[in-house]
XYZ file of C-alpha atoms in Angstrom:
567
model
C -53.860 17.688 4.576
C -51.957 18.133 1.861
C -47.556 18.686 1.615
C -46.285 21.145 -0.780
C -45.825 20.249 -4.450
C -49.032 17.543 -4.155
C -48.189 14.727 -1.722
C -50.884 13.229 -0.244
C -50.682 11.620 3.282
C -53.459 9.648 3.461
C -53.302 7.626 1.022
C -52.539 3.727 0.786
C -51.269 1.302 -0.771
C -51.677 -2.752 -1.092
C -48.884 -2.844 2.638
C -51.119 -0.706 4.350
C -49.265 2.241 6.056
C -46.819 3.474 3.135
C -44.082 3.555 6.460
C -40.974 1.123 5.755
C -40.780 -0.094 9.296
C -44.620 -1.738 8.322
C -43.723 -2.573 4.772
C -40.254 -4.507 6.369
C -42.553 -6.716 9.107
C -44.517 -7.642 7.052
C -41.870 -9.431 4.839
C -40.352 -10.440 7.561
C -42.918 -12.286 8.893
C -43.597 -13.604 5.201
C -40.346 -14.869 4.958
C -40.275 -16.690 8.836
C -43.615 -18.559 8.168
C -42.059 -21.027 5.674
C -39.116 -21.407 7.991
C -40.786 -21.942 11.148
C -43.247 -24.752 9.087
C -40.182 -26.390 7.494
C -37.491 -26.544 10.252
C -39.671 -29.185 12.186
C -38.901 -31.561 9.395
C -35.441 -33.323 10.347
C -34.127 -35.655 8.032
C -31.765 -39.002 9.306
C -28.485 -38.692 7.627
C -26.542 -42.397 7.813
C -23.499 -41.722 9.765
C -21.447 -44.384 8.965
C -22.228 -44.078 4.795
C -20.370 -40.309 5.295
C -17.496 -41.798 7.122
C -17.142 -44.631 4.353
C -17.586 -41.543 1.640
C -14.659 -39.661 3.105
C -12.274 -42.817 3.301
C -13.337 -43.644 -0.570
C -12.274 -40.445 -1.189
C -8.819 -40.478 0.808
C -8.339 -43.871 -1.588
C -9.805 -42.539 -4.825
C -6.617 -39.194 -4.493
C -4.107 -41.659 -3.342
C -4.267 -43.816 -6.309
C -5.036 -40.928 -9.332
C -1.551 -38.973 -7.513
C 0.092 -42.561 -7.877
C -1.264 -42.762 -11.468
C 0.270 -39.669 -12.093
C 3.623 -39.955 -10.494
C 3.904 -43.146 -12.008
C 4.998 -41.440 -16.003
C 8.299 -40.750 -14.864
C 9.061 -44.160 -13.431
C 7.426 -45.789 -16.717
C 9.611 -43.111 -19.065
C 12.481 -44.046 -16.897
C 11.698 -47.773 -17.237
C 11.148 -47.381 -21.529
C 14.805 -45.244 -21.554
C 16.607 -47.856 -20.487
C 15.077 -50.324 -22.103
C 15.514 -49.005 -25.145
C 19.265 -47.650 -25.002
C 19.705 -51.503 -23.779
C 18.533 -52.773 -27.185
C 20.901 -50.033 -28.902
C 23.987 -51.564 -30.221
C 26.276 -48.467 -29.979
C 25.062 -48.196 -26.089
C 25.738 -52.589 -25.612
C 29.029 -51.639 -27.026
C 29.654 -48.378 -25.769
C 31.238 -47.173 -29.064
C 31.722 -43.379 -29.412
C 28.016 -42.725 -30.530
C 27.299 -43.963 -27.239
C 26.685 -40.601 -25.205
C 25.223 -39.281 -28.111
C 22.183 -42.162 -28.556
C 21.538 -41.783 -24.869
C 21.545 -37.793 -25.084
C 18.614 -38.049 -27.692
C 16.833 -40.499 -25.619
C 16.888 -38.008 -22.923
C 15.464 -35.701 -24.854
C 11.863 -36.939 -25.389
C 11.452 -37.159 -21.143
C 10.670 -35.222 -18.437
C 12.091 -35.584 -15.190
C 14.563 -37.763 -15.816
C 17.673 -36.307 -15.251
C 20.185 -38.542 -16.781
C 20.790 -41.640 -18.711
C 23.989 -43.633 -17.877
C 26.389 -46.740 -19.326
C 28.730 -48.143 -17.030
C 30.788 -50.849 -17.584
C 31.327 -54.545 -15.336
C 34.023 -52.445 -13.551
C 31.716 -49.401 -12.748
C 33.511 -46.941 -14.762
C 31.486 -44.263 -16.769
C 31.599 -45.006 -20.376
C 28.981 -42.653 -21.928
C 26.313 -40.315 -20.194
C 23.340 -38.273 -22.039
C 25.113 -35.434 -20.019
C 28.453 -34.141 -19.947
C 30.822 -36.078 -17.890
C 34.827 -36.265 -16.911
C 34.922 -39.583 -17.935
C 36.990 -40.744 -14.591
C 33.765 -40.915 -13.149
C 33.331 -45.078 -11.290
C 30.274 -46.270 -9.690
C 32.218 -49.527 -8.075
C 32.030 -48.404 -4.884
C 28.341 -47.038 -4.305
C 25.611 -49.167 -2.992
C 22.957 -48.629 -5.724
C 25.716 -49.569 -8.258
C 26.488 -52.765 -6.053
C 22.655 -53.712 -5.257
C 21.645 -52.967 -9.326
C 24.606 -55.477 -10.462
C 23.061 -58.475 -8.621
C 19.180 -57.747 -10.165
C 18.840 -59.518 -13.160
C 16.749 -56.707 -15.038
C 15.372 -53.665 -13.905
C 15.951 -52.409 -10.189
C 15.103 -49.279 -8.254
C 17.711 -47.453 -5.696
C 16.889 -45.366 -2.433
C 17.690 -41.685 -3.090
C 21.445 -40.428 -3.868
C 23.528 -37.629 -4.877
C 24.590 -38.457 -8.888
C 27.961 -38.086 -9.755
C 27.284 -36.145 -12.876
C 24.202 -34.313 -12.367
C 25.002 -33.116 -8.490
C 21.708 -33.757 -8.022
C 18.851 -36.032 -5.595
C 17.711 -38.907 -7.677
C 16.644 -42.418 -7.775
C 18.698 -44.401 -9.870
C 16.656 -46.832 -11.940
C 19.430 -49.756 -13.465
C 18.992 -51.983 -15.854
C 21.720 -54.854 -15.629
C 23.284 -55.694 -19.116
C 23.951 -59.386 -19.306
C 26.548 -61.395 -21.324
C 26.266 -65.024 -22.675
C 28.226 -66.459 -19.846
C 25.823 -65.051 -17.369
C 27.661 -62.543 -15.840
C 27.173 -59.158 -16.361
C 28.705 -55.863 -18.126
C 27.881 -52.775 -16.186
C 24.706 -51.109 -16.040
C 22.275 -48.545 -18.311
C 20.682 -46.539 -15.064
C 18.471 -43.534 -15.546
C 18.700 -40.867 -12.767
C 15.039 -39.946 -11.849
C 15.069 -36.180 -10.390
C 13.571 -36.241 -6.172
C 13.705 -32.442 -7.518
C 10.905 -32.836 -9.887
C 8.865 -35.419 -7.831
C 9.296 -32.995 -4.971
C 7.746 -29.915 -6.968
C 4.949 -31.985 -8.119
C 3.672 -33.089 -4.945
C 4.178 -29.606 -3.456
C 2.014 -28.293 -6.673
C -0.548 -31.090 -5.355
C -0.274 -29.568 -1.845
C -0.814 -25.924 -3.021
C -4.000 -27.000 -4.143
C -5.062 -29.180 -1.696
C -3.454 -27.243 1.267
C -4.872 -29.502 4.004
C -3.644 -32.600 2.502
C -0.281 -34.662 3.469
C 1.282 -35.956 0.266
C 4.369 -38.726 0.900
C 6.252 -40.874 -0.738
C 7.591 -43.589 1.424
C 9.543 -46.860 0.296
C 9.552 -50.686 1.042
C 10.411 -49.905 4.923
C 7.908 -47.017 5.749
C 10.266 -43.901 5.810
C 9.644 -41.002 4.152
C 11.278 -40.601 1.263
C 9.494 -36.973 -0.126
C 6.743 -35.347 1.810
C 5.230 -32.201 1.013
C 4.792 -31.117 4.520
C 7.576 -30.740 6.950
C 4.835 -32.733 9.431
C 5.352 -36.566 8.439
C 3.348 -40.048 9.613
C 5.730 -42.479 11.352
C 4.507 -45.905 11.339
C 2.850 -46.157 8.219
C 2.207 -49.082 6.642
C 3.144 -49.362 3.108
C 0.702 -51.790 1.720
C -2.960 -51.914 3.149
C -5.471 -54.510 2.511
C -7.689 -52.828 -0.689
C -6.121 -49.577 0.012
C -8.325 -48.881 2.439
C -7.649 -45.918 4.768
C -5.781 -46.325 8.151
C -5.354 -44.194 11.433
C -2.175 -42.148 12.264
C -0.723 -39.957 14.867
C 1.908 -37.167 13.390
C 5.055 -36.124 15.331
C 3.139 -32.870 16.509
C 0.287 -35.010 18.201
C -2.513 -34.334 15.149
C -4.115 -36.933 14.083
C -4.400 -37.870 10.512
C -6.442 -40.411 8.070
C -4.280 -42.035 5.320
C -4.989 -44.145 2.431
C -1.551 -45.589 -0.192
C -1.552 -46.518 -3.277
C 1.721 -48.309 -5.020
C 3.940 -45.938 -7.224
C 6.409 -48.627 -8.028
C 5.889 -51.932 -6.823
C 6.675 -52.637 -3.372
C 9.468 -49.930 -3.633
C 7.877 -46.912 -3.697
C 4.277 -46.019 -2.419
C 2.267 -43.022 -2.294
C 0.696 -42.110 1.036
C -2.701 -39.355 0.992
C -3.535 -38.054 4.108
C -6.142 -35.453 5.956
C -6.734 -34.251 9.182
C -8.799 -36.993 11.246
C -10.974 -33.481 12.120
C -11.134 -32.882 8.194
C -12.408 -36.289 7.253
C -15.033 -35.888 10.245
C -16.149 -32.850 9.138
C -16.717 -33.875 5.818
C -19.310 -36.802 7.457
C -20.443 -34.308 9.600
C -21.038 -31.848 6.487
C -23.090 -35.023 5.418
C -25.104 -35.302 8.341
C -25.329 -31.723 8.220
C -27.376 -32.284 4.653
C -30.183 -34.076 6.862
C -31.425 -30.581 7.904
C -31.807 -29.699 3.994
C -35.531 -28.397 4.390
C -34.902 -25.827 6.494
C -32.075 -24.158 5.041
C -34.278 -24.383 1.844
C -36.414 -22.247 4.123
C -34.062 -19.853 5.016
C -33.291 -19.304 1.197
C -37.130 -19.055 0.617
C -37.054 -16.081 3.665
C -33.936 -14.297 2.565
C -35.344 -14.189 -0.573
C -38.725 -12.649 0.567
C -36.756 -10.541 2.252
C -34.623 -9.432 -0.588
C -37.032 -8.907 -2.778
C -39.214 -6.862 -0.567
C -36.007 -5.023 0.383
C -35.487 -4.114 -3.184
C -38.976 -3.071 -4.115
C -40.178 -0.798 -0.923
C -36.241 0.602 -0.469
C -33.688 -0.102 -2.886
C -35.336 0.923 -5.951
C -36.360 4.088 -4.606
C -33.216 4.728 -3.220
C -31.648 4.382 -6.785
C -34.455 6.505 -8.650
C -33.434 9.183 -5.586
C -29.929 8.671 -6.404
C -30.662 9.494 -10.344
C -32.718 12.545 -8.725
C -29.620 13.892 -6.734
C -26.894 12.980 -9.802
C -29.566 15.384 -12.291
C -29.789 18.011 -9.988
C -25.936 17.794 -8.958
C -25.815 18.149 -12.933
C -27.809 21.392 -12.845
C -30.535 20.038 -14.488
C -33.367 21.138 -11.786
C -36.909 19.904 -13.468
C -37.680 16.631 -11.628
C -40.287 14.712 -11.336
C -42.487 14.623 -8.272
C -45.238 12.138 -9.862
C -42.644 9.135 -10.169
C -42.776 9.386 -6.267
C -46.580 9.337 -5.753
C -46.720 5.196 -4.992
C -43.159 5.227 -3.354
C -43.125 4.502 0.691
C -43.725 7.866 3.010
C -40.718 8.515 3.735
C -39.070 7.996 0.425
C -41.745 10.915 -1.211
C -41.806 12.783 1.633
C -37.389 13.405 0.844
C -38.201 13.357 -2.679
C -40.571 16.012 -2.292
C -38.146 18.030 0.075
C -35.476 17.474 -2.452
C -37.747 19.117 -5.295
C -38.689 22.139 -3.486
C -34.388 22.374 -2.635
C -33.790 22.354 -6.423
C -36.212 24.809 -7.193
C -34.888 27.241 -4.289
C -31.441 26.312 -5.623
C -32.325 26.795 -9.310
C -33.676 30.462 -8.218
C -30.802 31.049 -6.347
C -28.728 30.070 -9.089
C -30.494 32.052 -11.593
C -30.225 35.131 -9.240
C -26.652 34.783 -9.094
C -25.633 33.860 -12.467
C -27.370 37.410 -13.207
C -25.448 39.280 -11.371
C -21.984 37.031 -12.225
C -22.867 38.555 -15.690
C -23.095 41.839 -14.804
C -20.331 41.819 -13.114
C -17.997 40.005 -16.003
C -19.597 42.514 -18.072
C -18.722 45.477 -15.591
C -15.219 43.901 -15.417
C -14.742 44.040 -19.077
C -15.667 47.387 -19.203
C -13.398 48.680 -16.686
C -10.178 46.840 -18.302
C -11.290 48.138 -21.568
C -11.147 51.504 -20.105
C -7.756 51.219 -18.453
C -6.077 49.284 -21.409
C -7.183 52.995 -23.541
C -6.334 54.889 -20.718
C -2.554 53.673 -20.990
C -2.499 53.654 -24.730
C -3.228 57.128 -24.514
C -0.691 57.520 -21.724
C 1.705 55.641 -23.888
C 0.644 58.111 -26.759
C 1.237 61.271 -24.932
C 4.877 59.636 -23.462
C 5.628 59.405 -27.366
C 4.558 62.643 -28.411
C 7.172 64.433 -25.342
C 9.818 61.900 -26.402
C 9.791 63.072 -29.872
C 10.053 66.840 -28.496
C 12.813 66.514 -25.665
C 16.330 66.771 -27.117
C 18.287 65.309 -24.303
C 19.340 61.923 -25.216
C 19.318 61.228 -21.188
C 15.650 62.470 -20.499
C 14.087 60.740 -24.372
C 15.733 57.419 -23.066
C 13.940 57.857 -19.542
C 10.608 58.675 -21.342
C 10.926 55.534 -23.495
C 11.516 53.359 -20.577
C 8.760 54.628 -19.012
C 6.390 54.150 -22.451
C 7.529 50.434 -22.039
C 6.390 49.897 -18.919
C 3.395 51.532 -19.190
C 2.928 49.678 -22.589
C 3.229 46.554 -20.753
C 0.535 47.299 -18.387
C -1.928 48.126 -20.760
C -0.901 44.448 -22.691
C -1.826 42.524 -19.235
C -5.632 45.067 -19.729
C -5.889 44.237 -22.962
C -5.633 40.395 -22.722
C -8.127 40.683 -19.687
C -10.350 42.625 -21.800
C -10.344 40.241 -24.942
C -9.908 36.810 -23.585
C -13.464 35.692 -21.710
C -12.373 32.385 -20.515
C -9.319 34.083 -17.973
C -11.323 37.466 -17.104
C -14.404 35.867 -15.046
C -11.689 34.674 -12.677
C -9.350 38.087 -13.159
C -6.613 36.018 -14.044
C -3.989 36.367 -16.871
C -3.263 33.537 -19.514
C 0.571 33.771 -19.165
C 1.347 32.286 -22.782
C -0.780 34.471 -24.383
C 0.700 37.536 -22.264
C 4.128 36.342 -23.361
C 3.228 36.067 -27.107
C 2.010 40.140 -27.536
C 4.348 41.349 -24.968
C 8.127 39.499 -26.484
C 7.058 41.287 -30.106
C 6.616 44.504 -27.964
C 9.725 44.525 -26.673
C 11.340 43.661 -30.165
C 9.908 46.832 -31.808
C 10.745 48.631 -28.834
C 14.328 47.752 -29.066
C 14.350 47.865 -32.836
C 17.297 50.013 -32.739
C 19.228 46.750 -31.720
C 18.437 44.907 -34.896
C 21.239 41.978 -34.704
C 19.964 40.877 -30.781
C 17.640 38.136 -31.317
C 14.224 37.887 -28.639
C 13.321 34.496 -27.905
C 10.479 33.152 -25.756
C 9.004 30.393 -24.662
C 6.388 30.261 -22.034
C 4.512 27.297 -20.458
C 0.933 26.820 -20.024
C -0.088 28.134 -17.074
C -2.268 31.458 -15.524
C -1.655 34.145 -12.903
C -3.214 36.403 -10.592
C -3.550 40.143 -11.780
C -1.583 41.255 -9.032
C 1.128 38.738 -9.607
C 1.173 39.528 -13.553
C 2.029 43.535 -13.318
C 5.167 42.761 -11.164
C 5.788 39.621 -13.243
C 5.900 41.341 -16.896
C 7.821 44.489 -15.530
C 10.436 42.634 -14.498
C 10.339 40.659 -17.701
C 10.530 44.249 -19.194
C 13.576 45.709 -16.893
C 15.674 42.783 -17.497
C 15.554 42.325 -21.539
C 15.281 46.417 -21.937
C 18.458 46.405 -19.950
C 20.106 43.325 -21.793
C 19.303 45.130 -25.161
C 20.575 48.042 -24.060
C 24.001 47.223 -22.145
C 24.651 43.506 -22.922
C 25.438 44.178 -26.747
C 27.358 47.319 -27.681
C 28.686 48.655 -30.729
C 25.575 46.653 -32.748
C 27.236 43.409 -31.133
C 24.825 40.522 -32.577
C 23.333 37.948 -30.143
C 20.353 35.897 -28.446
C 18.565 36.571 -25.641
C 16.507 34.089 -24.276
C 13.070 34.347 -22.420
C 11.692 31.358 -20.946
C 8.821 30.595 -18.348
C 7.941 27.009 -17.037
C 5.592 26.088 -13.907
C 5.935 22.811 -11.716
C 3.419 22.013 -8.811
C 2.410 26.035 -8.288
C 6.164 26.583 -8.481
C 7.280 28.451 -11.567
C 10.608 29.383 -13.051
C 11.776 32.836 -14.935
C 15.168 32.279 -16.810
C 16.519 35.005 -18.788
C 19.108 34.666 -20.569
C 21.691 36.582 -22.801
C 25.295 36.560 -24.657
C 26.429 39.720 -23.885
C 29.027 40.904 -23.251
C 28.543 40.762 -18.963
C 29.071 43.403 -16.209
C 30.513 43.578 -13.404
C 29.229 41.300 -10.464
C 30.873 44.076 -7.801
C 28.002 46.634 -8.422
C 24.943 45.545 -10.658
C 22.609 48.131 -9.273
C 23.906 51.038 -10.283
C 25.209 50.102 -13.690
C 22.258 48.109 -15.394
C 19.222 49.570 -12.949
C 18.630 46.529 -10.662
C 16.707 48.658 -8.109
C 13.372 47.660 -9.898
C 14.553 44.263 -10.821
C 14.732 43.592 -6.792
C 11.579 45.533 -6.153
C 9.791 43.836 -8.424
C 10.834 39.892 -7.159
C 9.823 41.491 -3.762
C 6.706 42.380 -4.577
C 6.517 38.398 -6.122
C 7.992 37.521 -2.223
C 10.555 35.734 -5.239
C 14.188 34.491 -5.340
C 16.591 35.979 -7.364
C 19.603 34.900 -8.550
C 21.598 36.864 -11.085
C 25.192 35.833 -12.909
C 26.982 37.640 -15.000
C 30.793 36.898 -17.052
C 32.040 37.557 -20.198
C 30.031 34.836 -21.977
C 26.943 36.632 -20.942
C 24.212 37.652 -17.860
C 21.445 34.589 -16.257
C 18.695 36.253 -14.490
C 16.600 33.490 -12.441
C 13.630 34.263 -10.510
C 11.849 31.403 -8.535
C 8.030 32.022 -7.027
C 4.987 30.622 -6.145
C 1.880 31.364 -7.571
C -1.157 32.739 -5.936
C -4.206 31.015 -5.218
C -7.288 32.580 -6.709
């Protein structure tokens, strides 16, 4: 039997059944065969060889983070050295500061480079310094004295710089054998500190120390630290500790500066293990090569019985979403049954819909067209109104009744403008809305020639992009109407010159009506009955509007606030 638009059911194809439920077994099963055959295969991983890979590796970081750390100590070291083979700094002349300033300057990390003299007292400094400044009476000064040569301090607060350092001295010796003072270089804990925590960022599991000649901690990077450790270990080679909190850890050192300073690189004792284990886990290699092999089958026969279908039905649905309705039922004839039986239910949807579509897109143009017609109509009817209003004007010779007549010709004028734009502009009629600049820019001119007797009052207007309902335009632009015919014709007696100023903006459905003029005001007591503000108010009722209205001697501001209909 045979579906609609030429689907056979009965036939096949290489699977069998064109069903996805059999096309998916059957890959399935494909892809477990080579599993189930390879997973018997276990290999012997050696697990001693992972444990001595991990500890290698806890060695190989200590000792490249101790080659690293070590610049600073071996700038430090070639600072002092030099400014010890300086004359000025031996001497401690007055281009002393100044030599040890531009030795400073080619480091890093080194905070400071310092000459004191056999009494302690600062003589010159690479920073600024007081000058009063005497090192007699601190330990490192005391312990570097009695070195002959270079020797390393435990961490202090420097005098000068107000900061954590290590104070690296270099003893400056005179003929006798005694001594004169020290050149010491202050080596920032600051800077080592941010280094190892930069370390630790990217090696988050890992304990970085520094620890000196008795085993305390000098810098960690963790607020967890290793009591107990031992600062030199036979080869490096890793040792056991327990942390404060209980963990367990693996360390190996590595010397940063001698036997002063030494770098400690630990991990979790779980960390390290897993790493062997991770080893041991690489025994069982076949298999997971197996598993790739299967979730590969099953990816690729995934992708050619359902994914690619899916995606030519997804092009199907975008084209007709588009409007474009032709199709293709033949590039569904070897898809899977279910696939071309919805492709061939989607076809026979887009040809009802294109029908349908067709059918009303008929009688939307009829209608436009019937639309157009009608506002053509009224738009003559009330030029011929407007005509007829003229013609009595002309023949009525009380001032009272021709001004009444021509106020009515305005707003009748007016409503045939809002027709006409209907009527002429296609893109706002099909939705029987009215394109408010274009509304403003025939009706403003309108009301200039209307008011033409009033030659020296200037009409401005300014409108903002935006459209309105039919039934919100008529009250809309006969209000515009009322308020500049009556600012024309009260606000500037006597041919008084002046502006008035029309302008329209919208904001999130909300717009704004400000008119403006420079008139000469009325009185705020009793605007109805003196400037006709019983159609201004039925008018912003009809626009369920707000209206405010202020009036003084420098002029009138009529505001009207409203939100526009949804159409």
């Amino acid at each position: 039997m045979n579906r609609p638009g030429g689907l056979d059911t009965r036939k096949t194809s290489p699977w069998g059944a064109r069903t996805l439920r059999n096309g998916l077994v059957l890959v399935v099963i494909a892809a477990l065969l080579p599993m189930s055959i390879l997973s018997v295969w276990q290999g012997r991983a050696a697990w001693n060889d992972a444990r001595v890979l991990a500890a290698n590796q806890l060695r190989v970081n200590a000792w490249l983070i101790a080659e690293s750390e070590r610049d600073v100590f071996a700038m430090a070291r070639q600072a002092v050295q030099y400014a010890g083979a300086v004359r000025s700094v031996q001497t401690m002349d007055n281009r002393c500061s100044a030599v040890l300033a531009q030795t400073l300057g080619g480091t890093t990390g080194i905070l400071n480079l310092l000459r004191s003299d056999a009494t302690g007292q600062a003589r010159c400094s690479a920073l600024p310094f007081k000058g009063t400044e005497n090192f007699a009476a601190e330990f490192w000064w005391q312990q570097a004295v009695k070195v002959v040569g270079l020797s390393l301090s435990a961490p202090n607060i420097g005098q000068i710089s107000k900061k954590r350092a290590f104070r690296l001295g270099l003893r400056i010796e005179k003929a006798d054998g005694g001594h004169d003072g020290l050149i010491s270089a202050a080596i920032s804990l600051d800077g080592l500190q941010a280094s190892l925590d930069r370390r630790g960022a990217n090696d988050p599991r890992a304990l970085i120390e520094i620890i000196d000649a008795s085993g305390n901690v000098v810098i960690s990077n963790k607020k967890t630290t290793l009591p107990n450790i031992r600062s030199s270990i036979a080869d490096g080679l890793p040792a056991a500790a327990v942390a404060q909190d209980g963990t367990e850890w693996l360390y190996a050192t590595a010397p940063l500066h001698g036997n002063d300073l030494t770098i400690v690189y630990a991990r979790p004792k779980s960390d390290v293990l897993a790493a062997a284990r991770y080893q041991v886990r690489q025994s069982i290699l076949l298999p997971l090569i197996a598993m790739l092999l299967a979730s590969l089958a099953i990816w690729t026969g995934t992708h050619w019985l359902v994914v690619r279908w899916l995606r030519k039905l997804q092009d199907l649905t975008a084209q007709f979403g588009r409007g474009e309705f032709s199709g293709n039922r033949g590039a569904y004839a070897w898809a899977p049954r279910e696939i071309a039986v919805l492709s061939d239910d989607l076809h026979m949807m887009a040809e009802t819909i294109e029908q349908r579509d067709t059918a009303l897109n008929i009688a939307l143009a009829a209608k436009t067209e019937l639309t157009r017609e009608v506002n053509h109509r009224v738009k003559n009817n009330l030029q011929i109104v407007t005509s007829l209003l003229t013609l009595q004007a002309d023949r009525v010779a009380d001032a009272y009744a021709r001004d009444a007549l021509g106020q009515a010709r305005a707003r009748i004028a007016a409503l045939g403008l809002i027709h006409r734009v209907l009527y002429e502009h296609d893109t706002h009629n099909a939705l029987g809305t009215v394109n408010m600049p274009l509304l403003m820019d025939e009706l403003c001119p309108q009301l200039r020639t209307a008011n033409r007797q009033q030659a020296s009052v200037d009409l401005r207007c300014d409108c903002a992009e935006f459209d309105v309902t039919v039934d919100q335009a008529v009250p809309l632009t006969l209000f515009i109407v009322e308020v500049v015919t009556n600012a024309f014709r009260h606000a500037y007696p006597d041919n008084r010159p002046g502006i008035i100023t029309v302008d329209m903006t919208e904001n999130a459905g909300q717009v704004t009506l400000s008119i403006v003029d420079d008139g000469m005001g009325y009185a705020t007591t009793d605007p109805i009955g003196k400037m006709g503000f019983e159609l201004i108010n039925a008018f912003a009722t009809q626009l369920n509007a707000v209206l405010k209205v202020s009036s003084d001697t420098a002029g009138t501001k009529v505001n009207l606030c409203y939100a526009l209909a949804q159409y």
